[in-house]
Short mmCIF file of C-alpha atoms in Angstrom, two decimals:
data_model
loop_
_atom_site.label_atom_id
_atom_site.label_comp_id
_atom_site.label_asym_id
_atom_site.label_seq_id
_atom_site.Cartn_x
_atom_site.Cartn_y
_atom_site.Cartn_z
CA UNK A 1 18.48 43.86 9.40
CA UNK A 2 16.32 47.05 9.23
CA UNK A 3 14.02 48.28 6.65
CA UNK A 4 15.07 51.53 4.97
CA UNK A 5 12.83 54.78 6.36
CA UNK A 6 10.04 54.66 4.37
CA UNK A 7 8.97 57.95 5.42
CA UNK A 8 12.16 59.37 4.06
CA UNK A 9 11.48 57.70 1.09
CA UNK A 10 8.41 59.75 0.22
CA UNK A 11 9.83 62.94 1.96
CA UNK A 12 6.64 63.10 4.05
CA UNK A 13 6.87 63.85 8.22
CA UNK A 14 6.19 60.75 10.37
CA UNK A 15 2.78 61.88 11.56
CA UNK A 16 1.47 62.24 7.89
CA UNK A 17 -2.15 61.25 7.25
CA UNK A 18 -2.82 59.79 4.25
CA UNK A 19 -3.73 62.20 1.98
CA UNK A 20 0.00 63.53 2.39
CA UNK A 21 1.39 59.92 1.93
CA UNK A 22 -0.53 59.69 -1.10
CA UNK A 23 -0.06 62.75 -2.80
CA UNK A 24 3.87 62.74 -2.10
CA UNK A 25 3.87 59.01 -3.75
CA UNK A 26 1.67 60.17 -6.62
CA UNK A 27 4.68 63.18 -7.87
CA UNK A 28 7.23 60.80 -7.28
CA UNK A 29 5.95 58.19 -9.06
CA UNK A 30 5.25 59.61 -11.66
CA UNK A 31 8.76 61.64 -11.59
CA UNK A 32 10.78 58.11 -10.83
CA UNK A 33 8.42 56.08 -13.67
CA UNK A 34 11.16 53.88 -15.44
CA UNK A 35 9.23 54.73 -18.79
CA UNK A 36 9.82 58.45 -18.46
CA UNK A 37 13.52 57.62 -17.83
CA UNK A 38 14.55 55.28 -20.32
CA UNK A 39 18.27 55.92 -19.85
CA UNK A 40 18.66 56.42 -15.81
CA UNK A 41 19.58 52.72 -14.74
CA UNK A 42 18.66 53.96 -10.96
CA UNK A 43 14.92 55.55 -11.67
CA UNK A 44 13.50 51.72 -11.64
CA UNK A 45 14.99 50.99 -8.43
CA UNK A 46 13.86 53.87 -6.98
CA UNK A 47 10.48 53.86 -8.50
CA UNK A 48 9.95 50.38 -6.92
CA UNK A 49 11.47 52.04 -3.53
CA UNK A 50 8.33 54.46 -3.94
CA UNK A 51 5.87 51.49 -4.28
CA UNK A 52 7.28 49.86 -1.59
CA UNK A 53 7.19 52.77 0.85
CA UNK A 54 3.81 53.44 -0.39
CA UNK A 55 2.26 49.88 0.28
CA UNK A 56 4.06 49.81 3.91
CA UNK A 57 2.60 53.44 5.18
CA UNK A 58 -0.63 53.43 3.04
CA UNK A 59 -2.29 50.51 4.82
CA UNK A 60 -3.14 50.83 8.80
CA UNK A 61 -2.00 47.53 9.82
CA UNK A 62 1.46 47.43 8.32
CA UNK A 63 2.31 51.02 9.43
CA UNK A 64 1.43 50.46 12.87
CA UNK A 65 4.22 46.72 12.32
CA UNK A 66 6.76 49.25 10.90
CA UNK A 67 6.27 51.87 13.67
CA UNK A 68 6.66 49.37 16.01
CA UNK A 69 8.85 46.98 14.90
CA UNK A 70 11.14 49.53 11.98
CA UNK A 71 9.63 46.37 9.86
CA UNK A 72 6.84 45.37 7.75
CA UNK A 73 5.30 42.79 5.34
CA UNK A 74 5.60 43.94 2.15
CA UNK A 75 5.23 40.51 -0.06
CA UNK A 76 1.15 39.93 1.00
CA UNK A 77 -0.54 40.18 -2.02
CA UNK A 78 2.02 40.10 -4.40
CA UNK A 79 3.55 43.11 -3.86
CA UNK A 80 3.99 44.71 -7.21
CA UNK A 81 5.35 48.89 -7.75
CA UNK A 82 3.48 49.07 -11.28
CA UNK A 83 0.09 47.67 -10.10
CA UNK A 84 0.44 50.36 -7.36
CA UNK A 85 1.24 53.10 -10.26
CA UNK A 86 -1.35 51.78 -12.36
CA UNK A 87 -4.03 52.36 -9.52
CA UNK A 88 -3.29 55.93 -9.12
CA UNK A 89 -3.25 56.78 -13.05
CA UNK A 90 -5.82 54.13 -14.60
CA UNK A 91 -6.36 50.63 -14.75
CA UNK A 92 -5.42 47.85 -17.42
CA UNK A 93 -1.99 48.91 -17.49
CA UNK A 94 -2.98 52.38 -18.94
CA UNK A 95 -3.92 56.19 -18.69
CA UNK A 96 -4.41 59.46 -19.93
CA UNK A 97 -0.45 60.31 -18.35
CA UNK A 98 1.13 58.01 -21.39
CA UNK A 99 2.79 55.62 -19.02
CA UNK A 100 1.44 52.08 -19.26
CA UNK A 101 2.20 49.58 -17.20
CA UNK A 102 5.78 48.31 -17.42
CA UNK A 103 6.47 45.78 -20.31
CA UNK A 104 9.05 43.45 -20.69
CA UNK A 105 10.75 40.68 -18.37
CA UNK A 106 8.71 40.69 -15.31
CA UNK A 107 10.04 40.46 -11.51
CA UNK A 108 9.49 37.42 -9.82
CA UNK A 109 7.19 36.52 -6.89
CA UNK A 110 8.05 37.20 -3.68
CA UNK A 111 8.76 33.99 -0.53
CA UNK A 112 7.76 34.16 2.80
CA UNK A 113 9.27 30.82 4.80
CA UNK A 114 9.46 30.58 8.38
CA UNK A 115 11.96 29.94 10.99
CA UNK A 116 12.15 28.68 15.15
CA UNK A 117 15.06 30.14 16.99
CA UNK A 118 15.94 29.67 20.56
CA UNK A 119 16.49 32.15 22.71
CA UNK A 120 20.48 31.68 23.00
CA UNK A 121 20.44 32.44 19.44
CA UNK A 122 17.97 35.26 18.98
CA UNK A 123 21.00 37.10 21.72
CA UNK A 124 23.67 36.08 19.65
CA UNK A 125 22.31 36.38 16.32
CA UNK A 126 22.45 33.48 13.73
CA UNK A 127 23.19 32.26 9.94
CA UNK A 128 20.76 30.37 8.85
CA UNK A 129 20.55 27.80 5.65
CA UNK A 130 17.41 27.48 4.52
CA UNK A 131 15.83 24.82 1.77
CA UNK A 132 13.74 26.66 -0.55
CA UNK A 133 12.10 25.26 -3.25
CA UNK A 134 10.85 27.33 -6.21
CA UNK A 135 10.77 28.71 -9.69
CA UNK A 136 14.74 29.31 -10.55
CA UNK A 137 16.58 30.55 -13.39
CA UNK A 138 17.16 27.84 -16.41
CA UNK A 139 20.58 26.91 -16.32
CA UNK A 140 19.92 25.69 -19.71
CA UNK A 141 19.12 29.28 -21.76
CA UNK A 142 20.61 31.20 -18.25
CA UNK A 143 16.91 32.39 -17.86
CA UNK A 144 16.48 33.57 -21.59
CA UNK A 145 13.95 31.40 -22.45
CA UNK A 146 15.39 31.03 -25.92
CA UNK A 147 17.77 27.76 -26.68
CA UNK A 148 20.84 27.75 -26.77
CA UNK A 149 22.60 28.67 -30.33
CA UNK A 150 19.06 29.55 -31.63
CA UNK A 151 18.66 33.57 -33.36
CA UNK A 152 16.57 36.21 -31.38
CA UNK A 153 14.51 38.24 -33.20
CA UNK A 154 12.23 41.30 -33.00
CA UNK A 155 8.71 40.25 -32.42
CA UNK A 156 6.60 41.28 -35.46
CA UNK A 157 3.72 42.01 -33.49
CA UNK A 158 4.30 44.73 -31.38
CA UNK A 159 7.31 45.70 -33.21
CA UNK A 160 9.71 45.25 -30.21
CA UNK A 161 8.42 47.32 -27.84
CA UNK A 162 6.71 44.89 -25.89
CA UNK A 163 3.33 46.26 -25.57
CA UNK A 164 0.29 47.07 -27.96
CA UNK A 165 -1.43 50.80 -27.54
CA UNK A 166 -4.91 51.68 -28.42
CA UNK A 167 -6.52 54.83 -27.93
CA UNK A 168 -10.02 55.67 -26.81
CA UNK A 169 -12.01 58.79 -26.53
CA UNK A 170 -13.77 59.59 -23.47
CA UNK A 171 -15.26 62.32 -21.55
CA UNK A 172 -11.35 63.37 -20.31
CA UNK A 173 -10.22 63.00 -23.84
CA UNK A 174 -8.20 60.58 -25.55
CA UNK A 175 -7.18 57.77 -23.47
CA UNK A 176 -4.51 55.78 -24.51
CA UNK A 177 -4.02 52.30 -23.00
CA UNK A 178 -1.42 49.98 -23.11
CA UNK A 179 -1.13 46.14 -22.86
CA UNK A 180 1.79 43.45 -22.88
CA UNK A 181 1.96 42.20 -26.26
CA UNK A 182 0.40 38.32 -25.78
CA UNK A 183 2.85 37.15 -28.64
CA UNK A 184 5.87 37.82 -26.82
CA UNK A 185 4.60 38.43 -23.27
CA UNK A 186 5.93 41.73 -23.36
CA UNK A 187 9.20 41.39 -24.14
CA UNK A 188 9.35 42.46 -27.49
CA UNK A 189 11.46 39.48 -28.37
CA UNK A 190 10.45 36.63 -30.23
CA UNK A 191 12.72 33.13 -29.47
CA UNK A 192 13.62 29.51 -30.29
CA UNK A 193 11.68 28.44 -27.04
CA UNK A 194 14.50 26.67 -24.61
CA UNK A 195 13.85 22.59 -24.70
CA UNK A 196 14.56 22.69 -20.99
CA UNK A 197 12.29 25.32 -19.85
CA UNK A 198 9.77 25.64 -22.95
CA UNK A 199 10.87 29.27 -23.36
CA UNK A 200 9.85 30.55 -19.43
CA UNK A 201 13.12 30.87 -18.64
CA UNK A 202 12.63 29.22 -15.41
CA UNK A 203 12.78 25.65 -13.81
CA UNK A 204 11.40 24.05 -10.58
CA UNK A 205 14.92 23.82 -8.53
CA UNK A 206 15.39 23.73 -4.96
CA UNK A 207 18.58 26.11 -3.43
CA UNK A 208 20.10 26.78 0.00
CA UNK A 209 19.87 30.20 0.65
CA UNK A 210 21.96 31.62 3.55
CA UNK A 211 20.12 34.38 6.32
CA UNK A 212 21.93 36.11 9.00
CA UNK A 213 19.41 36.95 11.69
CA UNK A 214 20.61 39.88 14.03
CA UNK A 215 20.61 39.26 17.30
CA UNK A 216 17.64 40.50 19.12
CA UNK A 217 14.94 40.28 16.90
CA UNK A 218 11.58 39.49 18.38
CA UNK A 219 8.47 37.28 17.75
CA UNK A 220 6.76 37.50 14.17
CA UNK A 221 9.41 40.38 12.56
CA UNK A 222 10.57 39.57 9.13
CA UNK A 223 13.93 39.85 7.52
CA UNK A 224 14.07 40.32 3.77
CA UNK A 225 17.10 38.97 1.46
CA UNK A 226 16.93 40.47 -1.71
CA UNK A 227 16.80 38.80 -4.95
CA UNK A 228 16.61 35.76 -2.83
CA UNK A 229 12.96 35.12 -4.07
CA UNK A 230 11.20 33.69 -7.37
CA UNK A 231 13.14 34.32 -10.55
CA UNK A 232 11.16 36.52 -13.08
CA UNK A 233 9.96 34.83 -16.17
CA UNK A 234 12.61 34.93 -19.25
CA UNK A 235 15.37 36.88 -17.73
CA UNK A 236 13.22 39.10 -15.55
CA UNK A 237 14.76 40.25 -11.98
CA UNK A 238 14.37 38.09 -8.71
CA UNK A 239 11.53 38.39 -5.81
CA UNK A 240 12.72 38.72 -2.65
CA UNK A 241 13.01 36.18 0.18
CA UNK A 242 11.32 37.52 2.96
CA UNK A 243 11.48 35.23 6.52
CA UNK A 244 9.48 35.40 9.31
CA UNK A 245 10.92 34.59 12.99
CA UNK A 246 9.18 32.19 15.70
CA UNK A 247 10.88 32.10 18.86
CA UNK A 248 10.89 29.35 20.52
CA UNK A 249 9.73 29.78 24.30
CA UNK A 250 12.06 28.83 27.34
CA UNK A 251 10.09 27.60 30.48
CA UNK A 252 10.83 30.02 33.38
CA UNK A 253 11.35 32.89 31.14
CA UNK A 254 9.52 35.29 29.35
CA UNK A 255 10.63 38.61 26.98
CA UNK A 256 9.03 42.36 27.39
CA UNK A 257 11.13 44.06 24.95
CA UNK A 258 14.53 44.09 25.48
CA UNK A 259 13.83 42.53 28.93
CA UNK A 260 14.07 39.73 29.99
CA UNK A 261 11.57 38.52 33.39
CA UNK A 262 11.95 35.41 35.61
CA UNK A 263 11.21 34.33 39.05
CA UNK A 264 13.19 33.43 41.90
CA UNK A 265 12.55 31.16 45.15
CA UNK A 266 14.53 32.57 48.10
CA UNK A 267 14.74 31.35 52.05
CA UNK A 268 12.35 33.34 53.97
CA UNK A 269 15.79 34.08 56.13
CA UNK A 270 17.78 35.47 53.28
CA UNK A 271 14.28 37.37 52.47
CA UNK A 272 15.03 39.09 55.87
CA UNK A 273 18.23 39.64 56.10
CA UNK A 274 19.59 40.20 52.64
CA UNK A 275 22.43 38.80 50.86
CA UNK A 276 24.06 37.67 47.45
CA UNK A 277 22.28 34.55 46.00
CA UNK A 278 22.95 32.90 42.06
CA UNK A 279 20.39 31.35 39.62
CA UNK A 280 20.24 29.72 36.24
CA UNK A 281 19.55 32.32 33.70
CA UNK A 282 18.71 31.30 30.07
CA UNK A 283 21.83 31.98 29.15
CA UNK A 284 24.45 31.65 32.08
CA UNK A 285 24.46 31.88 35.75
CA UNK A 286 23.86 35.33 37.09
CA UNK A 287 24.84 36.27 40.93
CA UNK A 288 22.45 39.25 42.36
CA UNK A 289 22.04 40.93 45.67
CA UNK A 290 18.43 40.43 47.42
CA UNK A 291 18.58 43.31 49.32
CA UNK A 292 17.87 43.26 53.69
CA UNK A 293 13.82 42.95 53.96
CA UNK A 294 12.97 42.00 50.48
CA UNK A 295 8.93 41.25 50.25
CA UNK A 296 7.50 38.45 47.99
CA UNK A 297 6.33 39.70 45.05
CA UNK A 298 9.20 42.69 44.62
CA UNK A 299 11.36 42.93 41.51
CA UNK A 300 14.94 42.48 41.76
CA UNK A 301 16.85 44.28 38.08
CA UNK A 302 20.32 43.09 36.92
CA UNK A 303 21.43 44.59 34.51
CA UNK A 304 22.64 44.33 31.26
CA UNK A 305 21.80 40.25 31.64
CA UNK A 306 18.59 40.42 29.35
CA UNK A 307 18.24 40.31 25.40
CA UNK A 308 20.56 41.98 23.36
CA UNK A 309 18.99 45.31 21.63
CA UNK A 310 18.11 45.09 17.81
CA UNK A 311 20.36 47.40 15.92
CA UNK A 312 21.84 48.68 18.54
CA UNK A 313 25.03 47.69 21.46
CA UNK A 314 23.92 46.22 24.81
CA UNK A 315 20.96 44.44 26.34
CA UNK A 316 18.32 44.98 28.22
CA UNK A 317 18.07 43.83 32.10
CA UNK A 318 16.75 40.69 33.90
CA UNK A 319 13.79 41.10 35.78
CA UNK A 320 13.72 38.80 39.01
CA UNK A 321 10.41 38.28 40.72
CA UNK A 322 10.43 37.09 44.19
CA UNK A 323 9.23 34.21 45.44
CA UNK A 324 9.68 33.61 49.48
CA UNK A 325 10.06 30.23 50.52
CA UNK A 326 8.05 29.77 53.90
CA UNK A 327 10.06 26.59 56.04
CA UNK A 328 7.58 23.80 57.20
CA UNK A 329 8.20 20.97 58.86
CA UNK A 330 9.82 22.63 61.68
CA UNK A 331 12.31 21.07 64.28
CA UNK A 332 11.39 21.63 68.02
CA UNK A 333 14.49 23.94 67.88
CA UNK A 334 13.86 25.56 64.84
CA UNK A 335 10.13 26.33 66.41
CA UNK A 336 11.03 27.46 69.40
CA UNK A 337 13.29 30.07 67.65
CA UNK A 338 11.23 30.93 65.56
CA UNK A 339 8.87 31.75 68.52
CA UNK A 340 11.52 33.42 70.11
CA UNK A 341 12.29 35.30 67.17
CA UNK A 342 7.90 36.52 66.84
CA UNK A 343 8.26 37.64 71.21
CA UNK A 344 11.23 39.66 70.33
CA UNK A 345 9.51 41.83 67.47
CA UNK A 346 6.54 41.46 69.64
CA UNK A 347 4.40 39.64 66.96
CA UNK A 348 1.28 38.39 68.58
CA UNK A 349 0.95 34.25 66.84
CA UNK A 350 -1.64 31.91 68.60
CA UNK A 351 -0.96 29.46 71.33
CA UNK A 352 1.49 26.64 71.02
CA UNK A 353 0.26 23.65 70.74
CA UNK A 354 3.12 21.53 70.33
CA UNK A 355 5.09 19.60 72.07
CA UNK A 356 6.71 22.47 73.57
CA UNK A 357 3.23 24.03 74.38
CA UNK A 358 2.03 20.86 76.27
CA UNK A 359 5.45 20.78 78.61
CA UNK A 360 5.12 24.19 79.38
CA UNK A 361 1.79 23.81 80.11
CA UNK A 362 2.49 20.68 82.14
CA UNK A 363 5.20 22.92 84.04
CA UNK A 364 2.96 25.98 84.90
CA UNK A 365 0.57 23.36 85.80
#
């Protein structure tokens, strides 16, 4: 599950600095603003596209997450498209452009929960079902906030528009500033409040809400669900559910991308004369070769037996680092062949002395 390209988004190259990122999201913002397209059902979607893209590549930390990963977190600090707007082109919801910040219902916070996979199920990807507990639509006024049967009516206040203007004169000229109308909370609607939810339009409910996790995703990457999040206040449009993946480690094996790496104990005779040889993988039993004169510490590669590749087909390889196991205890016939062995490749080992030493010792003697 991807995040779009956010450099795409703002039409800017991937190696833009800032002031590129910045000034592309400052004409499209204000080209995009929902309030300068009243009847385009598409330019708020896109204008919180902008914000998001914006938030993700304007900040170090995150781009360098998104780079890497093709993922970010988005939802720290409330994540919000019309505080971002209202940065660029004044404060307080205002500024000398005419847009304001956005009035009516208001999106809903954002979720960040957390969830431990295994590594079987981070190959194979996984639906998850998920408790969450939060602020949900009133089933009660279906998150109007008014009650049921009860007449909506034009606030008086701000006259249905949802926000009260003032204008100012300053240095730059006349600066006109907007701000939610505190009689209606910006909707420009006054109601009957909802005996349920005292007019929010929301309750305290707790859901199931269902996540499929791709297969291969890695340590600390987060997966968003849209519309999965907080409900906005009196009808307003959901947050989104964002989760962040743990994976749980499996003794004896360890990831490096789409690798995985593990370690192997072989004869000290197989070492030397090669030969096919299985092990326990974290998934299955896997048969390699050990090729004639393998050394301990080399790296034996199978592949396509590692973790499967995020948005893409295949996996990776397994990694097998060799361990030689050195025979002690020896027999008196496994010794002296050994010894036999060392004279024939002319290996120069210190006297014997064993039993075999001491007869031939005895003998020559």
């Amino acid at each position: 599950m991807m995040t779009k390209d956010y450099y795409e988004v703002l039409g800017v190259d991937r190696d833009a600095g800032h002031e590129e990122i910045k000034k592309a999201y400052r004409r499209l913002a204000r080209q995009y603003h929902p309030d300068a397209n009243p009847h385009d059902p598409q330019a708020e979607a896109k204008f919180k596209e902008l914000g998001e893209a914006y938030a993700v590549l304007s900040d170090p930390q995150r781009r360098r997450n998104y780079d890497t990963f093709g993922t970010a977190d988005v939802s720290a600090g409330g994540f919000d498209p019309f505080d971002i707007f209202a940065s660029f082109f004044g404060g307080g919801g205002g500024d000398i452009f005419g847009f304001g910040r956005r009035t009516g219902p208001q999106r809903g916070r954002d979720l960040v929960i957390s969830v431990e996979l295994t590594m079987l199920e981070v190959l194979d990807g996984v639906t998850k079902t998920f408790p969450v507990e939060c602020l949900r639509a009133c089933t009660r006024c279906d998150g109007s906030g008014a009650e049921p049967g009860t007449r909506v009516s034009t606030c008086d206040r701000c006259g249905g528009s949802g926000t009260l203007r003032s204008m100012q004169r300053s240095f730059f000229g006349n600066v006109v500033t907007s701000t939610a109308c505190p009689q209606c909370r910006g909707t420009g609607q006054q109601i009957v409040p909802c005996q349920e939810c005292r007019g929010d339009g929301r309750v305290h409910r707790e859901e199931e809400v269902k996540v499929d996790i791709p297969a291969g995703v890695e340590e600390g990457m987060q997966i968003r669900v849209p519309a999965a999040g907080e409900a906005g206040p009196r009808g307003g449009s959901a947050g989104d559910l964002y989760v962040q993946v743990n994976v749980k480690p499996m003794r004896g094996f360890d990831r490096k991308g789409d690798d995985i790496v593990a370690s192997v104990l072989i004869p000290m005779t197989l070492a030397a004369l090669g030969g096919s040889m299985k092990m326990d993988s974290f998934d299955d039993t896997v048969q390699f070769e050990v090729p004639t004169g393998t050394q301990p510490g080399d790296t034996l590669k199978v592949r396509g037996r590692g973790m499967s590749r995020l948005g893409r087909s295949g996996r990776g390889d397994l990694l097998i680092k060799v361990r030689v196991r050195v025979p002690t205890n020896l027999s008196p016939e496994e010794e002296q062949l050994l010894r036999r062995f060392a004279s024939l490749r002319g290996d120069d080992l210190p006297e014997d002395h064993g039993i075999l030493g001491k007869i031939k010792s005895a003998f020559r003697t």
